[in-house]
PDB file of C-alpha atoms and ligand atoms in Angstrom:
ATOM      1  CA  UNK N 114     -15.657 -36.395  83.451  1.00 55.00           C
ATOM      2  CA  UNK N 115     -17.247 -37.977  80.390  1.00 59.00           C
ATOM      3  CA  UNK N 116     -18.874 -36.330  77.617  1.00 59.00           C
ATOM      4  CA  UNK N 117     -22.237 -37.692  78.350  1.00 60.00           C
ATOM      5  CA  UNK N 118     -21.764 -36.547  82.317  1.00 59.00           C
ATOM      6  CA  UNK N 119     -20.464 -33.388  81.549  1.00 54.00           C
ATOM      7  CA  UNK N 120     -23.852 -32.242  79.138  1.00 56.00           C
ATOM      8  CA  UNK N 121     -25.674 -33.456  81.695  1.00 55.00           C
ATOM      9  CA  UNK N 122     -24.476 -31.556  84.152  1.00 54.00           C
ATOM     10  CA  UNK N 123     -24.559 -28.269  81.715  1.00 52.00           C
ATOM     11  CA  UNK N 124     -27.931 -28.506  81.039  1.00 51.00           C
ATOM     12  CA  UNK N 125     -28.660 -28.929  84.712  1.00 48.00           C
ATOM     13  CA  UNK N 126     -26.849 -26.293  85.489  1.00 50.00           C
ATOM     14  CA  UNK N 127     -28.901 -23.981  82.604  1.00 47.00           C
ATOM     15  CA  UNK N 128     -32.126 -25.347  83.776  1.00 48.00           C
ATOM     16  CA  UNK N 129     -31.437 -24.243  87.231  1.00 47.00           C
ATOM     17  CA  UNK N 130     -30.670 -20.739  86.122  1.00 44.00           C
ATOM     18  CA  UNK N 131     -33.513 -21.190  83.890  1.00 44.00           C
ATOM     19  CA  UNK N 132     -35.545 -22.246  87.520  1.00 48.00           C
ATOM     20  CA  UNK N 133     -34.346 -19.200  89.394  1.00 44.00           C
ATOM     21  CA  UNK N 134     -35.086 -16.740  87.104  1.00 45.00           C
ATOM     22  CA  UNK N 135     -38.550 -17.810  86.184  1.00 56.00           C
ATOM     23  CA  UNK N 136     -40.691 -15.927  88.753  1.00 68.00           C
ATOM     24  CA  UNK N 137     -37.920 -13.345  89.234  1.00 84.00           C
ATOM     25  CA  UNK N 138     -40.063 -12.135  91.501  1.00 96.00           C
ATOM     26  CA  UNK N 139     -39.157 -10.634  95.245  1.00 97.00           C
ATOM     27  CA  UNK N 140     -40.453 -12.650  97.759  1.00 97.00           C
ATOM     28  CA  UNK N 141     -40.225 -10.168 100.701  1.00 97.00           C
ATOM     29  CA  UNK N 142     -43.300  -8.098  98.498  1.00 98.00           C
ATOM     30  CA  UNK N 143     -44.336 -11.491  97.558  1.00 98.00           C
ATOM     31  CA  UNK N 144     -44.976 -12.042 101.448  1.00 98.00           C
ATOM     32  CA  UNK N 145     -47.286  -9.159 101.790  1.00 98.00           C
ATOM     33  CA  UNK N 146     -49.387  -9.928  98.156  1.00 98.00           C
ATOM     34  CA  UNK N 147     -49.568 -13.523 100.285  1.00 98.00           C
ATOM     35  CA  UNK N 148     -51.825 -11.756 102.996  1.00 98.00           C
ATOM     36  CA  UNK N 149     -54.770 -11.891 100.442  1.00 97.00           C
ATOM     37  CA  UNK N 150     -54.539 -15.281 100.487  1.00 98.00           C
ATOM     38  CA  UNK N 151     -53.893 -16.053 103.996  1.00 97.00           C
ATOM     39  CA  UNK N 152     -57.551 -16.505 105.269  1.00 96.00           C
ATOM     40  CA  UNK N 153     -58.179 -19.278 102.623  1.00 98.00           C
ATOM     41  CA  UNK N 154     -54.954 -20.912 102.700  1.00 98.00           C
ATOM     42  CA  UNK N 155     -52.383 -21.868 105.306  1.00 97.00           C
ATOM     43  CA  UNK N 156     -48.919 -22.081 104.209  1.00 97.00           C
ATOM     44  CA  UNK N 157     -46.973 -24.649 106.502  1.00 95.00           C
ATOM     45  CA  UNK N 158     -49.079 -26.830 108.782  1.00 96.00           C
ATOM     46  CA  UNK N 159     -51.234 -28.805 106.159  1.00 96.00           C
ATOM     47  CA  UNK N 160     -54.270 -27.637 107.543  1.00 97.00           C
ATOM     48  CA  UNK N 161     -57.335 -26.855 105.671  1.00 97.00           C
ATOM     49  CA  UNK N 162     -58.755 -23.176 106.044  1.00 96.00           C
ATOM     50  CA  UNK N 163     -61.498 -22.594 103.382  1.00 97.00           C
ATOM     51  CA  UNK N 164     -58.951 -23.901 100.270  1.00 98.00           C
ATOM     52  CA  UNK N 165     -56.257 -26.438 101.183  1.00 98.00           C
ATOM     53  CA  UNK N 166     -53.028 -26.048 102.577  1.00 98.00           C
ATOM     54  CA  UNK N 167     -50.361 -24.636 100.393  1.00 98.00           C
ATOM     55  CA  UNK N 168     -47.501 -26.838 102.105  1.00 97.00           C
ATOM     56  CA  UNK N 169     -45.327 -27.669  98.931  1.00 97.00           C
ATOM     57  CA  UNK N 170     -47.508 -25.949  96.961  1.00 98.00           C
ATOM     58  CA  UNK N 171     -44.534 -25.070  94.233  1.00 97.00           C
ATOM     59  CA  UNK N 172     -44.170 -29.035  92.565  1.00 97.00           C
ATOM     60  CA  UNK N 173     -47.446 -30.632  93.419  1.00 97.00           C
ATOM     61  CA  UNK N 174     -50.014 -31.334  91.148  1.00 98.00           C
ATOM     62  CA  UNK N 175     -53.305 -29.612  91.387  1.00 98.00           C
ATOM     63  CA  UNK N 176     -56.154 -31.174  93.599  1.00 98.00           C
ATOM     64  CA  UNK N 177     -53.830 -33.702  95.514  1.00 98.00           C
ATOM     65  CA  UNK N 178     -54.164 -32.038  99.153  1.00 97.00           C
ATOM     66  CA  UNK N 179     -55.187 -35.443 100.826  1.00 95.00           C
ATOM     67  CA  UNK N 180     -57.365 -33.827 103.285  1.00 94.00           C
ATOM     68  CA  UNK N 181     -59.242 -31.272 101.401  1.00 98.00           C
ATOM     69  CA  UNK N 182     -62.544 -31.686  99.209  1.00 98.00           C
ATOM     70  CA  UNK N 183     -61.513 -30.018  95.601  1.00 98.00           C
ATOM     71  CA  UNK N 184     -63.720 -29.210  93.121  1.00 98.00           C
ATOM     72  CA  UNK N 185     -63.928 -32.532  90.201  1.00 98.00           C
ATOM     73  CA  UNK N 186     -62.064 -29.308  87.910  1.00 98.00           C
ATOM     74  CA  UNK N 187     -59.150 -28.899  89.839  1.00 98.00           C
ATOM     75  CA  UNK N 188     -58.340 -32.638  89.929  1.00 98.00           C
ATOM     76  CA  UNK N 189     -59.117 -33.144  86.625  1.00 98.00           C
ATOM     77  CA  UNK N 190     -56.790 -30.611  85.811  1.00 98.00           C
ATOM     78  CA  UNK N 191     -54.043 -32.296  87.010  1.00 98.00           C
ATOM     79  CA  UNK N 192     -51.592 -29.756  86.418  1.00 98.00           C
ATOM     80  CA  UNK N 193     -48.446 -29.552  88.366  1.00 98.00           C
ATOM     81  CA  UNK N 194     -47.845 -26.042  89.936  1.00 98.00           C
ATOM     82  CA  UNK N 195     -44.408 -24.434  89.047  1.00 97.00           C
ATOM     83  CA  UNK N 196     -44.106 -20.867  88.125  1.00 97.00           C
ATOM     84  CA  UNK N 197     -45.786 -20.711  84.719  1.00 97.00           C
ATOM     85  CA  UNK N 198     -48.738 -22.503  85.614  1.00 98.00           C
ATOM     86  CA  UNK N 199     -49.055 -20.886  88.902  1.00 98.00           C
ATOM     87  CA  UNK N 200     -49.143 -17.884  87.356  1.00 98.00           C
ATOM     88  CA  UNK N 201     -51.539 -18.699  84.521  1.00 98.00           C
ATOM     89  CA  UNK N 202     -53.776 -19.432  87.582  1.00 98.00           C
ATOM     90  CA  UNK N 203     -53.305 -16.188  89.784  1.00 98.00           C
ATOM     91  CA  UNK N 204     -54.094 -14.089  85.911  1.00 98.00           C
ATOM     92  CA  UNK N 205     -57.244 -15.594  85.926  1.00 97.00           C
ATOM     93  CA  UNK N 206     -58.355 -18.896  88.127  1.00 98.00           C
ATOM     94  CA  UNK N 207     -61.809 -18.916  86.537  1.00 97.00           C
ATOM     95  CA  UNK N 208     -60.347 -18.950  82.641  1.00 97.00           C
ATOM     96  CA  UNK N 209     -57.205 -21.587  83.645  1.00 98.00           C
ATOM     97  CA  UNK N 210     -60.014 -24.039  85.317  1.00 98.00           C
ATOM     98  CA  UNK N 211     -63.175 -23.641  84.679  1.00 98.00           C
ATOM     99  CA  UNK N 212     -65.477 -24.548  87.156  1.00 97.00           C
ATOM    100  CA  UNK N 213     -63.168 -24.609  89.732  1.00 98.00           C
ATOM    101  CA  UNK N 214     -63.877 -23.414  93.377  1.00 97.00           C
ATOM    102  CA  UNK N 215     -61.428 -20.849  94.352  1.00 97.00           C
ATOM    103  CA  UNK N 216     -64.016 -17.709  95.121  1.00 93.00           C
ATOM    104  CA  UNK N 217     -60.443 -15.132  94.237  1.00 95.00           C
ATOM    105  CA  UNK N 218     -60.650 -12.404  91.511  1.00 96.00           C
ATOM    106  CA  UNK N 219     -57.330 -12.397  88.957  1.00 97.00           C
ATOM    107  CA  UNK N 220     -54.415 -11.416  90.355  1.00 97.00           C
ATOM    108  CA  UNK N 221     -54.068  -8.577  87.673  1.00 97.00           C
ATOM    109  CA  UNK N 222     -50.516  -7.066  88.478  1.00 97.00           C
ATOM    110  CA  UNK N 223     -47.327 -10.176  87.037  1.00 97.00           C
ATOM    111  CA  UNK N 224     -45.235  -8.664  89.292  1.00 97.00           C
ATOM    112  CA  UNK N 225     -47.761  -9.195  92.089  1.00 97.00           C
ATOM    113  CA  UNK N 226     -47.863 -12.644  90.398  1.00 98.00           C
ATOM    114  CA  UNK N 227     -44.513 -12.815  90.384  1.00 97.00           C
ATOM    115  CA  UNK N 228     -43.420 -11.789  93.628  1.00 98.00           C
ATOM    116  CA  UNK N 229     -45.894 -13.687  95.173  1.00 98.00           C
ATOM    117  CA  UNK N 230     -44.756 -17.250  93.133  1.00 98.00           C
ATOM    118  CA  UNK N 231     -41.054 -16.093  94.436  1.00 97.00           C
ATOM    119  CA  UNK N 232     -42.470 -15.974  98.266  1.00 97.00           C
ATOM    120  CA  UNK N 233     -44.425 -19.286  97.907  1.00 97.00           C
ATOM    121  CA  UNK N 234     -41.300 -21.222  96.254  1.00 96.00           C
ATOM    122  CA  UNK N 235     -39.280 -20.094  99.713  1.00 95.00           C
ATOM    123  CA  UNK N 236     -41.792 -20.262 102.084  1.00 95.00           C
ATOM    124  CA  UNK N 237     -44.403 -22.758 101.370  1.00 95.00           C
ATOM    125  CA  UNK N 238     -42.616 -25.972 102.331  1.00 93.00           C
TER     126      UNK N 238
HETATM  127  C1  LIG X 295     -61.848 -17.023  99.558  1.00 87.36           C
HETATM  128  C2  LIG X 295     -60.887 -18.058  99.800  1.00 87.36           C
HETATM  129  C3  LIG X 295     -59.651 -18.096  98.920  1.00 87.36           C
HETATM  130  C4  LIG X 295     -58.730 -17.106  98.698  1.00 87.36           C
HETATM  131  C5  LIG X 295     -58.738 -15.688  99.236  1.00 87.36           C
HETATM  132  C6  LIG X 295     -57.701 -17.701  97.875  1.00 87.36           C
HETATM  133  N1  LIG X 295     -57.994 -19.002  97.604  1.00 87.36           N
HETATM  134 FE1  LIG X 295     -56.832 -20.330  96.565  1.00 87.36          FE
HETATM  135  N2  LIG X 295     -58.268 -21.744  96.764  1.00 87.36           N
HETATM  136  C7  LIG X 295     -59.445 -21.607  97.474  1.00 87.36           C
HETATM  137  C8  LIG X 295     -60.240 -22.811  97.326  1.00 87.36           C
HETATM  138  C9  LIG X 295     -61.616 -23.081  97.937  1.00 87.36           C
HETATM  139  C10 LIG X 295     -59.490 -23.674  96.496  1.00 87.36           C
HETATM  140  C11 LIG X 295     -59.907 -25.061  95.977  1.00 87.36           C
HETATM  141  C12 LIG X 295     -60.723 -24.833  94.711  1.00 87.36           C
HETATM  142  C13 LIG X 295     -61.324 -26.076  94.107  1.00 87.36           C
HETATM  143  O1  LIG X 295     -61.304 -27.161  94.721  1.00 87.36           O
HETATM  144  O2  LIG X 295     -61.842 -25.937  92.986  1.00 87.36           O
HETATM  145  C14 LIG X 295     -58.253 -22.980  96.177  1.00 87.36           C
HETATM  146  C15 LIG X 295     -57.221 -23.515  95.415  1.00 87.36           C
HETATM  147  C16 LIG X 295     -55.990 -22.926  95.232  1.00 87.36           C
HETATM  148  C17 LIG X 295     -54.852 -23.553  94.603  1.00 87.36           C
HETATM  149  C18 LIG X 295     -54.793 -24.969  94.083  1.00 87.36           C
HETATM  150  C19 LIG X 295     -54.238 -25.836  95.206  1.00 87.36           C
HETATM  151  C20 LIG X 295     -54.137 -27.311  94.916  1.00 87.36           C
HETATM  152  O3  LIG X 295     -53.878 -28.054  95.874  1.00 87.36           O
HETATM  153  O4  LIG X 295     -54.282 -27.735  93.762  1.00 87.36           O
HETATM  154  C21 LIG X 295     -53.836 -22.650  94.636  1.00 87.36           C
HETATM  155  C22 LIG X 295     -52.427 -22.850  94.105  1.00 87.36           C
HETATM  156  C23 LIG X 295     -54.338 -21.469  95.270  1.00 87.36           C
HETATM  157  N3  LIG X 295     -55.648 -21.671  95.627  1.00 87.36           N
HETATM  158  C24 LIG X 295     -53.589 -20.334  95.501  1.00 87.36           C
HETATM  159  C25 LIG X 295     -54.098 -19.152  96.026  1.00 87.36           C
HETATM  160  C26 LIG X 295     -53.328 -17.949  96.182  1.00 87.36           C
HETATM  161  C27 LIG X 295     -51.847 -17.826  95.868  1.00 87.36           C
HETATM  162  C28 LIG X 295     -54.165 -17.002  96.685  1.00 87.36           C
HETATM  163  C29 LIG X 295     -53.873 -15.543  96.959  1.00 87.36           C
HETATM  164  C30 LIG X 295     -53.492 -14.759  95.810  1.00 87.36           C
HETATM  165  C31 LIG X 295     -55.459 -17.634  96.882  1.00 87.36           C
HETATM  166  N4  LIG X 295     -55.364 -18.934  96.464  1.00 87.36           N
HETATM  167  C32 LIG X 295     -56.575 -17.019  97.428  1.00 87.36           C
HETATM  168  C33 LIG X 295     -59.824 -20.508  98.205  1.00 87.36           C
HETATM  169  C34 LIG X 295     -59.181 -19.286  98.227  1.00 87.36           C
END
């Protein structure tokens, strides 16, 4: 393998344990925190419930659900949900984006946060 290759692949291999352990969270509790969200969003279909679909959620940026009618916050956002700013969301959706439309108080707990993020990474697809 050349040197260049091999870095590469190190640092992939770092940023993937990097990846994993970022929510650390369990997503089998993560399933149940989910059932506070489950009237408002749907998780696999696409379909629109009161908020929009969190199908693939975990890598797409904010606002982007083609059929759903966001608030002009959200999109302008344009922040692309991973762990951190997921998270930064669930703590407090009314401080992260202003304006927006999600009618949810914070999600005090992080490892509510957490567990949660870990459930919608392996579930929301
Ligand atoms: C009362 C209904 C309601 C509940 C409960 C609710 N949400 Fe939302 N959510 C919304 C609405 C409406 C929006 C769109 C807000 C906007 O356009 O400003 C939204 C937006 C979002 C977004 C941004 C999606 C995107 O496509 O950019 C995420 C992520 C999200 N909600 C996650 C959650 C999670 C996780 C929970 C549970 C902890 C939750 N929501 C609970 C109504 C809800």
């Amino acid at each position: 393998m050349k040197p260049v290759a091999l870095v590469a692949a190190v640092s992939l291999a770092i940023a993937g344990t990097a990846m994993a352990q970022q929510s650390g969270g369990d997503p089998v509790r993560g399933k149940a925190v989910y059932a506070r969200c489950a009237a408002c969003h749907d998780l696999n279909t696409g379909a629109t419930r009161l908020g929009p679909s969190l199908k693939g959620v975990v890598g797409r940026t904010s606002g982007t659900m083609p059929n759903f009618n966001y608030s002009q916050a959200l999109k302008d956002k344009a922040v692309v949900w991973d762990a951190q700013s997921l998270d930064a969301f669930l703590a407090g959706p009314a401080k992260y984006v202003p304006g927006n439309r999600m009618a949810f108080p914070p999600l005090a707990n992080p490892q509510d946060r957490a567990d949660l993020i870990a459930f919608l990474e392996q579930s929301a697809r």
